[in-house]
Amino acid sequence: MNHDFPSFNEFNEDFEDLRDLLQQFENLKEGRSHSFLDEDSFEQIIDYYDEHDELNNAMQAVEIAIEQFPFSSALLLKKSALLIETKKYREALQLLEKAAVLDSNDINLYILKTDVYLAMNQHEKAAKLLEEQIKVFDGEDRTDLLLELADVYDDWEEFEKVFDCLKMLLEFDPTNEEALHKICFWTEFTGRNEESIRLHTSIINEHPYNQLAWFNLGTAYQGLKLYEKAVDAYQYAVVIDERFDYAYRNMGDAYIHLRKFNEAIEVLQKHLEVAKPEDVIYEAIGHCYEKMRKFTQARYYYRKASHLSPNDDKLYLKIAKAYMTEENWENAIKSLQTAIRLNKQNLEYNITLGQCLLQIGSDKEALVYFLNAVRIRPGSAAAWKELIRGLYLVGHVEEAYAQLEIAEGKIGRKPVFLYYKAVILISMGRTKEGLIQLETALQLHPRQFKKVTELDPSILQHNSVVELIARYRRKR
């Protein structure tokens, strides 16, 4: 029977042979008698030492080898590679020039030269060298040179040219996996989605069963927000390869944008079957259930996400908000306390926790968190608004007015402040001033009248307020 792959015995023989070669080399160094080592044997010895990070031994071996085979370009390339590893770039370049005279058809010559130019920060030279050789070489060699050139442009931060280079490569070698993987990222990075669609459509016409081409087509459509078309492309990708986890992930995202939450959940569940569970997938499923107002399921998946990522404070806010929609304040508070333990300086957590504490009558505690919010970001109108509202709702009306004046001094007369001031003045018995304030607010920001009712709906029981609003509506 004829096998293409090496058997255990063959591996064993290879290992014995290598050990034999290393022993021969030791004998040669020590001046003891030894068998003749041919060029191929030297290459194996050099590779062995190089792979095991024994650079001194590798260098010694390559120097002895070159003495014996001075016209071997392969050995000169090996020595150049070792010189590059030890950062001796000038010497490496001189050797490469010498190797080029002996054999200019070895692609490694150009790849090593490129490495030297990059190490010396000479990107232009590296790019020029590879561009010239791409015209000379064909087949796999051209593919390798184009991949190398893409890396040079990346290193040089010529990002548009990275895309051009990968596109050229795929026009020449349409099923190259490395290029297909890379161009997906660079399409998104450069935003060249239309070109990517044309390129991958033509690849698919020739190779209809290439799942990476279908996937890249999907991401390009997604980049243009054409989510229906993106979903179609991903579906082809997963029909060809039903364990293609990234296609399920992206398809889930596209369905979420289309607000097709059931379909999104289905494909994200599929992702969980074929790949290692990830917090972002659980979180996305939670988000879908939240959008469908299925808060128990939403919390279940947010929890699963938080088990995988226990330091992600945002997840605890999401769990809390799912409780808040059901007016389950106690549990919302527990989640928010965890979020704040992880991230004390977060404005939203402090504000939200204050709001929940107000709901259960823990007024003093609530005010502490509103004060924290103002301290964290003194320029935030939202933080001031909550502090003023909190003080007003718990009956500290004078203090609410004082803080409102301070807020206006710090960040100016925001629309919400004008309405709040009107309500506070009226409830302090300064009705005339309050009405003047309310009229100003209605003139400047009529759409924001709801700020009045969110602070104190009972204000609408004042005849003078109702008359003013009616008069104002008639005018408009």
Short mmCIF file of C-alpha atoms in Angstrom, two decimals, residues 67-470:
data_model
loop_
_atom_site.label_atom_id
_atom_site.label_comp_id
_atom_site.label_asym_id
_atom_site.label_seq_id
_atom_site.Cartn_x
_atom_site.Cartn_y
_atom_site.Cartn_z
CA GLU A 67 33.58 27.49 3.22
CA GLN A 68 32.84 24.09 1.68
CA PHE A 69 30.18 25.27 -0.79
CA PRO A 70 31.11 28.89 -1.65
CA PHE A 71 28.78 28.99 -4.70
CA SER A 72 25.60 27.89 -2.91
CA SER A 73 23.09 30.74 -3.00
CA ALA A 74 20.79 28.76 -0.64
CA LEU A 75 23.48 28.80 2.06
CA LEU A 76 24.13 32.51 1.53
CA LEU A 77 20.39 33.13 2.02
CA LYS A 78 20.41 31.08 5.24
CA LYS A 79 23.32 33.16 6.54
CA SER A 80 21.54 36.39 5.55
CA ALA A 81 18.44 35.28 7.46
CA LEU A 82 20.57 34.67 10.57
CA LEU A 83 22.23 38.07 10.19
CA ILE A 84 18.77 39.70 9.98
CA GLU A 85 17.74 37.86 13.17
CA THR A 86 20.78 39.30 14.93
CA LYS A 87 20.02 42.79 13.48
CA LYS A 88 23.19 42.93 11.30
CA TYR A 89 21.34 44.46 8.37
CA ARG A 90 24.24 45.94 6.35
CA GLU A 91 26.11 42.60 6.33
CA ALA A 92 22.90 40.80 5.39
CA LEU A 93 22.38 43.12 2.39
CA GLN A 94 25.94 42.55 1.13
CA LEU A 95 25.44 38.80 1.29
CA LEU A 96 22.08 39.06 -0.50
CA GLU A 97 23.75 40.98 -3.36
CA LYS A 98 26.26 38.14 -3.61
CA ALA A 99 23.49 35.52 -3.59
CA ALA A 100 21.61 37.41 -6.34
CA VAL A 101 24.63 37.04 -8.66
CA LEU A 102 24.57 33.25 -8.11
CA ASP A 103 20.79 32.78 -8.43
CA SER A 104 18.30 35.58 -9.01
CA ASN A 105 15.34 33.18 -9.36
CA ASP A 106 14.94 32.35 -5.68
CA ILE A 107 11.94 34.19 -4.26
CA ASN A 108 13.45 34.05 -0.73
CA LEU A 109 16.14 36.44 -1.92
CA TYR A 110 13.53 39.18 -2.39
CA ILE A 111 11.59 38.36 0.76
CA LEU A 112 14.79 38.60 2.85
CA LYS A 113 15.77 41.87 1.14
CA THR A 114 12.31 43.19 1.95
CA ASP A 115 12.79 42.21 5.61
CA VAL A 116 16.05 44.17 5.70
CA TYR A 117 14.51 47.27 4.10
CA LEU A 118 11.59 47.18 6.53
CA ALA A 119 13.91 46.77 9.50
CA MET A 120 15.84 49.82 8.25
CA ASN A 121 12.58 51.73 7.72
CA GLN A 122 13.08 51.95 3.95
CA HIS A 123 9.52 51.14 2.92
CA GLU A 124 9.80 52.72 -0.50
CA LYS A 125 12.77 50.50 -1.44
CA ALA A 126 10.94 47.41 -0.15
CA ALA A 127 7.80 48.19 -2.14
CA LYS A 128 9.73 49.00 -5.33
CA LEU A 129 11.72 45.77 -5.13
CA LEU A 130 8.59 43.63 -4.74
CA GLU A 131 6.65 45.52 -7.43
CA GLU A 132 9.44 44.77 -9.92
CA GLN A 133 9.60 41.07 -9.00
CA ILE A 134 5.82 40.57 -9.19
CA LYS A 135 6.14 41.10 -12.95
CA VAL A 136 8.91 38.48 -13.15
CA PHE A 137 7.50 35.63 -11.07
CA ASP A 138 4.38 33.60 -11.66
CA GLY A 139 2.23 31.02 -9.87
CA GLU A 140 2.65 30.56 -6.12
CA ASP A 141 5.74 32.75 -6.10
CA ARG A 142 3.77 35.72 -7.39
CA THR A 143 1.10 35.07 -4.74
CA ASP A 144 3.75 35.05 -1.99
CA LEU A 145 5.31 38.28 -3.27
CA LEU A 146 1.92 40.01 -3.40
CA LEU A 147 1.16 38.95 0.18
CA GLU A 148 4.57 40.27 1.19
CA LEU A 149 3.88 43.56 -0.63
CA ALA A 150 0.52 43.91 1.17
CA ASP A 151 2.40 43.59 4.49
CA VAL A 152 4.91 46.23 3.39
CA TYR A 153 2.11 48.69 2.58
CA ASP A 154 0.44 47.89 5.91
CA ASP A 155 3.67 48.59 7.78
CA TRP A 156 4.10 51.79 5.73
CA GLU A 157 0.52 52.81 6.60
CA GLU A 158 -0.38 53.04 2.90
CA PHE A 159 -3.72 51.43 3.64
CA GLU A 160 -5.42 52.03 0.28
CA LYS A 161 -2.52 50.25 -1.40
CA VAL A 162 -2.93 47.24 0.91
CA PHE A 163 -6.44 46.88 -0.50
CA ASP A 164 -5.21 47.37 -4.11
CA CYS A 165 -2.57 44.73 -3.58
CA LEU A 166 -4.94 42.12 -2.14
CA LYS A 167 -7.45 42.86 -4.90
CA MET A 168 -4.75 42.31 -7.53
CA LEU A 169 -3.76 39.06 -5.82
CA LEU A 170 -7.34 37.76 -5.81
CA GLU A 171 -7.82 38.65 -9.47
CA PHE A 172 -4.78 36.47 -10.11
CA ASP A 173 -5.38 33.75 -7.47
CA PRO A 174 -9.11 34.00 -6.59
CA THR A 175 -9.30 31.27 -3.93
CA ASN A 176 -6.26 32.28 -1.89
CA GLU A 177 -7.46 31.92 1.71
CA GLU A 178 -4.98 34.30 3.31
CA ALA A 179 -5.89 37.07 0.86
CA LEU A 180 -9.62 36.42 1.29
CA HIS A 181 -9.27 36.67 5.07
CA LYS A 182 -7.21 39.85 4.85
CA ILE A 183 -9.28 41.73 2.27
CA CYS A 184 -12.35 41.35 4.48
CA PHE A 185 -10.68 43.50 7.15
CA TRP A 186 -9.24 46.02 4.69
CA THR A 187 -12.58 46.47 2.90
CA GLU A 188 -14.12 47.56 6.17
CA PHE A 189 -11.08 49.65 7.09
CA THR A 190 -10.92 51.56 3.77
CA GLY A 191 -14.70 51.55 3.19
CA ARG A 192 -14.25 50.25 -0.38
CA ASN A 193 -17.39 48.13 -0.21
CA GLU A 194 -18.60 48.63 -3.82
CA GLU A 195 -15.26 47.39 -5.19
CA SER A 196 -15.34 44.46 -2.80
CA ILE A 197 -18.83 43.53 -4.02
CA ARG A 198 -17.67 43.57 -7.67
CA LEU A 199 -14.54 41.56 -6.86
CA HIS A 200 -16.27 38.87 -4.80
CA THR A 201 -19.19 38.59 -7.22
CA SER A 202 -16.74 37.77 -9.99
CA ILE A 203 -14.92 35.24 -7.74
CA ILE A 204 -18.26 33.57 -6.90
CA ASN A 205 -19.17 33.37 -10.60
CA GLU A 206 -16.02 31.29 -11.12
CA HIS A 207 -16.01 29.51 -7.75
CA PRO A 208 -19.60 29.30 -6.48
CA TYR A 209 -18.67 27.08 -3.51
CA ASN A 210 -16.13 29.39 -1.94
CA GLN A 211 -17.62 30.23 1.46
CA LEU A 212 -15.05 32.96 2.22
CA ALA A 213 -16.00 34.83 -0.96
CA TRP A 214 -19.69 34.64 0.03
CA PHE A 215 -18.82 35.82 3.54
CA ASN A 216 -16.80 38.78 2.22
CA LEU A 217 -19.66 39.66 -0.12
CA GLY A 218 -21.96 39.69 2.93
CA THR A 219 -19.66 41.98 4.93
CA ALA A 220 -19.38 44.39 2.00
CA TYR A 221 -23.19 44.58 1.72
CA GLN A 222 -23.36 45.04 5.48
CA GLY A 223 -20.83 47.88 5.20
CA LEU A 224 -23.30 49.61 2.85
CA LYS A 225 -26.18 48.86 5.27
CA LEU A 226 -27.78 46.56 2.67
CA TYR A 227 -28.71 44.07 5.36
CA GLU A 228 -31.14 41.92 3.32
CA LYS A 229 -28.46 41.25 0.70
CA ALA A 230 -25.90 40.65 3.44
CA VAL A 231 -28.15 37.99 5.01
CA ASP A 232 -28.55 36.25 1.62
CA ALA A 233 -24.77 36.09 1.16
CA TYR A 234 -24.15 34.76 4.68
CA GLN A 235 -26.82 32.10 4.12
CA TYR A 236 -24.88 30.79 1.13
CA ALA A 237 -21.71 30.79 3.25
CA VAL A 238 -23.29 28.65 5.99
CA VAL A 239 -24.89 26.27 3.48
CA ILE A 240 -21.38 25.59 2.12
CA ASP A 241 -19.83 25.41 5.59
CA GLU A 242 -22.38 24.90 8.34
CA ARG A 243 -19.77 25.48 11.08
CA PHE A 244 -18.85 28.97 9.78
CA ASP A 245 -19.22 30.81 13.12
CA TYR A 246 -18.37 34.31 11.85
CA ALA A 247 -21.08 34.07 9.21
CA TYR A 248 -23.68 33.27 11.90
CA ARG A 249 -22.39 36.15 14.04
CA ASN A 250 -22.60 38.69 11.22
CA MET A 251 -25.94 37.35 10.05
CA GLY A 252 -27.27 37.84 13.58
CA ASP A 253 -26.07 41.44 13.51
CA ALA A 254 -27.73 42.04 10.11
CA TYR A 255 -31.03 40.59 11.38
CA ILE A 256 -30.85 42.88 14.44
CA HIS A 257 -30.49 45.89 12.12
CA LEU A 258 -33.53 44.63 10.21
CA ARG A 259 -35.34 44.34 13.57
CA LYS A 260 -35.95 40.64 12.84
CA PHE A 261 -35.19 39.58 16.38
CA ASN A 262 -36.52 36.01 16.21
CA GLU A 263 -34.32 35.25 13.20
CA ALA A 264 -31.36 36.92 14.91
CA ILE A 265 -31.82 34.74 18.01
CA GLU A 266 -32.00 31.64 15.83
CA VAL A 267 -28.68 32.26 14.04
CA LEU A 268 -26.92 33.43 17.20
CA GLN A 269 -28.03 30.19 18.91
CA LYS A 270 -26.48 28.38 15.94
CA HIS A 271 -23.25 30.29 16.60
CA LEU A 272 -23.30 28.96 20.18
CA GLU A 273 -23.61 25.40 18.83
CA VAL A 274 -20.62 25.60 16.49
CA ALA A 275 -18.22 27.82 18.43
CA LYS A 276 -17.00 28.46 21.95
CA PRO A 277 -19.62 30.50 23.87
CA GLU A 278 -18.77 34.21 23.94
CA ASP A 279 -20.12 37.04 26.06
CA VAL A 280 -20.93 39.20 23.00
CA ILE A 281 -23.17 36.48 21.56
CA TYR A 282 -25.10 36.04 24.81
CA GLU A 283 -25.36 39.82 25.11
CA ALA A 284 -26.72 40.12 21.55
CA ILE A 285 -29.35 37.43 22.26
CA GLY A 286 -30.28 39.32 25.46
CA HIS A 287 -30.62 42.52 23.43
CA CYS A 288 -33.02 40.77 21.01
CA TYR A 289 -35.23 39.54 23.85
CA GLU A 290 -35.18 43.01 25.42
CA LYS A 291 -36.35 44.55 22.14
CA MET A 292 -39.16 41.98 22.08
CA ARG A 293 -40.02 43.02 25.66
CA LYS A 294 -39.25 39.52 26.97
CA PHE A 295 -37.34 40.79 29.96
CA THR A 296 -36.93 37.51 31.85
CA GLN A 297 -35.16 35.91 28.86
CA ALA A 298 -33.18 39.10 28.27
CA ARG A 299 -31.85 39.01 31.83
CA TYR A 300 -31.06 35.30 31.54
CA TYR A 301 -28.74 35.93 28.56
CA TYR A 302 -27.20 39.10 30.02
CA ARG A 303 -26.40 36.99 33.11
CA LYS A 304 -24.80 34.29 30.96
CA ALA A 305 -22.70 37.02 29.34
CA SER A 306 -21.70 38.40 32.75
CA HIS A 307 -20.59 34.92 33.93
CA LEU A 308 -18.15 34.84 31.00
CA SER A 309 -17.13 38.47 31.48
CA PRO A 310 -17.63 39.24 35.20
CA ASN A 311 -15.85 42.62 35.00
CA ASP A 312 -18.00 44.04 32.21
CA ASP A 313 -19.96 46.68 34.16
CA LYS A 314 -22.22 47.53 31.17
CA LEU A 315 -23.91 44.13 31.42
CA TYR A 316 -25.12 44.88 34.96
CA LEU A 317 -26.70 48.12 33.71
CA LYS A 318 -28.54 46.11 31.05
CA ILE A 319 -29.78 43.62 33.66
CA ALA A 320 -30.90 46.55 35.85
CA LYS A 321 -32.79 48.23 32.99
CA ALA A 322 -34.62 44.99 32.23
CA TYR A 323 -35.75 44.94 35.90
CA MET A 324 -36.69 48.64 35.78
CA THR A 325 -39.10 48.12 32.88
CA GLU A 326 -40.94 45.70 35.18
CA GLU A 327 -40.68 48.15 38.12
CA ASN A 328 -38.66 45.56 40.04
CA TRP A 329 -36.64 48.26 41.78
CA GLU A 330 -34.95 46.11 44.46
CA ASN A 331 -33.29 43.79 41.94
CA ALA A 332 -32.43 46.69 39.64
CA ILE A 333 -30.65 48.34 42.58
CA LYS A 334 -28.59 45.19 43.28
CA SER A 335 -27.39 45.05 39.67
CA LEU A 336 -26.55 48.76 39.62
CA GLN A 337 -24.58 48.44 42.84
CA THR A 338 -22.47 45.75 41.17
CA ALA A 339 -21.96 47.99 38.13
CA ILE A 340 -20.82 50.87 40.36
CA ARG A 341 -18.46 48.61 42.32
CA LEU A 342 -16.77 47.87 39.00
CA ASN A 343 -16.86 51.43 37.71
CA LYS A 344 -17.41 54.12 40.36
CA GLN A 345 -16.92 57.06 38.03
CA ASN A 346 -19.71 56.19 35.60
CA LEU A 347 -22.24 59.00 35.30
CA GLU A 348 -25.13 56.87 34.01
CA TYR A 349 -24.82 54.25 36.77
CA ASN A 350 -24.94 56.90 39.50
CA ILE A 351 -27.94 58.65 37.93
CA THR A 352 -29.86 55.39 37.33
CA LEU A 353 -29.19 54.08 40.83
CA GLY A 354 -30.40 57.41 42.26
CA GLN A 355 -33.62 57.10 40.22
CA CYS A 356 -34.28 53.55 41.49
CA LEU A 357 -33.61 54.55 45.12
CA LEU A 358 -36.14 57.39 44.79
CA GLN A 359 -38.73 54.84 43.66
CA ILE A 360 -38.40 52.85 46.90
CA GLY A 361 -38.29 55.96 49.12
CA SER A 362 -34.56 55.84 49.98
CA ASP A 363 -34.40 59.59 49.46
CA LYS A 364 -31.12 60.43 51.23
CA GLU A 365 -29.25 57.64 49.47
CA ALA A 366 -30.69 58.69 46.13
CA LEU A 367 -29.46 62.27 46.64
CA VAL A 368 -25.96 60.98 47.45
CA TYR A 369 -25.80 59.29 44.02
CA PHE A 370 -27.15 62.37 42.22
CA LEU A 371 -24.47 64.46 43.98
CA ASN A 372 -21.87 61.91 42.88
CA ALA A 373 -23.04 62.31 39.29
CA VAL A 374 -22.61 66.10 39.47
CA ARG A 375 -19.17 65.64 41.02
CA ILE A 376 -18.13 63.16 38.32
CA ARG A 377 -19.17 65.49 35.50
CA PRO A 378 -19.90 69.06 36.60
CA GLY A 379 -20.61 70.04 32.97
CA SER A 380 -23.43 67.50 32.54
CA ALA A 381 -26.92 68.97 32.28
CA ALA A 382 -28.39 65.47 32.87
CA ALA A 383 -26.59 65.15 36.22
CA TRP A 384 -27.74 68.59 37.43
CA LYS A 385 -31.27 67.93 36.21
CA GLU A 386 -31.49 64.69 38.27
CA LEU A 387 -30.06 66.36 41.38
CA ILE A 388 -32.53 69.27 41.14
CA ARG A 389 -35.43 66.91 40.39
CA GLY A 390 -34.42 64.62 43.28
CA LEU A 391 -34.29 67.53 45.76
CA TYR A 392 -37.67 68.81 44.55
CA LEU A 393 -39.39 65.40 44.72
CA VAL A 394 -38.24 64.72 48.27
CA GLY A 395 -39.50 68.15 49.41
CA HIS A 396 -36.24 70.19 49.56
CA VAL A 397 -37.73 72.85 47.29
CA GLU A 398 -35.53 75.78 48.49
CA GLU A 399 -32.40 73.65 48.07
CA ALA A 400 -33.57 72.59 44.58
CA TYR A 401 -33.84 76.29 43.66
CA ALA A 402 -30.36 77.03 45.06
CA GLN A 403 -28.80 74.15 43.10
CA LEU A 404 -30.62 75.30 39.96
CA GLU A 405 -28.99 78.73 40.27
CA ILE A 406 -25.58 77.09 40.71
CA ALA A 407 -26.19 74.85 37.67
CA GLU A 408 -27.13 77.84 35.49
CA GLY A 409 -24.01 79.65 36.65
CA LYS A 410 -21.86 76.67 35.67
CA ILE A 411 -23.37 75.47 32.40
CA GLY A 412 -25.82 78.15 31.25
CA ARG A 413 -29.61 78.39 30.93
CA LYS A 414 -30.55 75.03 29.46
CA PRO A 415 -34.20 74.58 28.31
CA VAL A 416 -34.84 72.05 31.07
CA PHE A 417 -33.63 74.57 33.69
CA LEU A 418 -36.08 77.22 32.45
CA TYR A 419 -39.04 74.85 32.87
CA TYR A 420 -37.81 73.50 36.21
CA LYS A 421 -37.31 77.03 37.53
CA ALA A 422 -40.90 77.94 36.58
CA VAL A 423 -42.29 74.89 38.44
CA ILE A 424 -40.09 75.47 41.51
CA LEU A 425 -40.99 79.18 41.74
CA ILE A 426 -44.73 78.42 41.49
CA SER A 427 -44.52 75.73 44.20
CA MET A 428 -42.55 78.16 46.43
CA GLY A 429 -45.53 80.56 46.16
CA ARG A 430 -43.65 82.96 43.83
CA THR A 431 -46.36 82.42 41.22
CA LYS A 432 -45.91 85.66 39.27
CA GLU A 433 -42.18 85.07 38.74
CA GLY A 434 -42.90 81.43 37.92
CA LEU A 435 -45.43 82.35 35.23
CA ILE A 436 -43.04 84.86 33.62
CA GLN A 437 -40.39 82.13 33.62
CA LEU A 438 -42.83 79.63 32.10
CA GLU A 439 -43.81 82.08 29.36
CA THR A 440 -40.13 82.63 28.46
CA ALA A 441 -39.59 78.86 28.33
CA LEU A 442 -42.65 78.38 26.09
CA GLN A 443 -41.44 81.10 23.72
CA LEU A 444 -37.89 79.77 23.47
CA HIS A 445 -38.42 76.00 23.64
CA PRO A 446 -42.09 75.15 23.10
CA ARG A 447 -41.41 71.48 22.28
CA GLN A 448 -39.89 70.83 25.70
CA PHE A 449 -43.01 71.61 27.71
CA LYS A 450 -43.14 67.95 28.86
CA LYS A 451 -40.27 68.81 31.25
CA VAL A 452 -42.91 70.51 33.40
CA THR A 453 -45.04 67.38 33.76
CA GLU A 454 -42.05 65.09 34.32
CA LEU A 455 -41.07 67.22 37.31
CA ASP A 456 -44.54 67.82 38.79
CA PRO A 457 -47.77 67.04 36.89
CA SER A 458 -49.85 68.62 39.71
CA ILE A 459 -48.66 72.05 38.49
CA LEU A 460 -51.37 71.74 35.80
CA GLN A 461 -54.00 72.14 38.54
CA HIS A 462 -53.09 75.85 38.81
CA ASN A 463 -55.63 77.87 36.83
CA SER A 464 -53.10 80.54 35.91
CA VAL A 465 -50.75 77.88 34.43
CA VAL A 466 -53.54 76.29 32.39
CA GLU A 467 -54.65 79.74 31.12
CA LEU A 468 -51.10 80.67 30.13
CA ILE A 469 -50.66 77.44 28.14
CA ALA A 470 -54.07 77.84 26.44
#
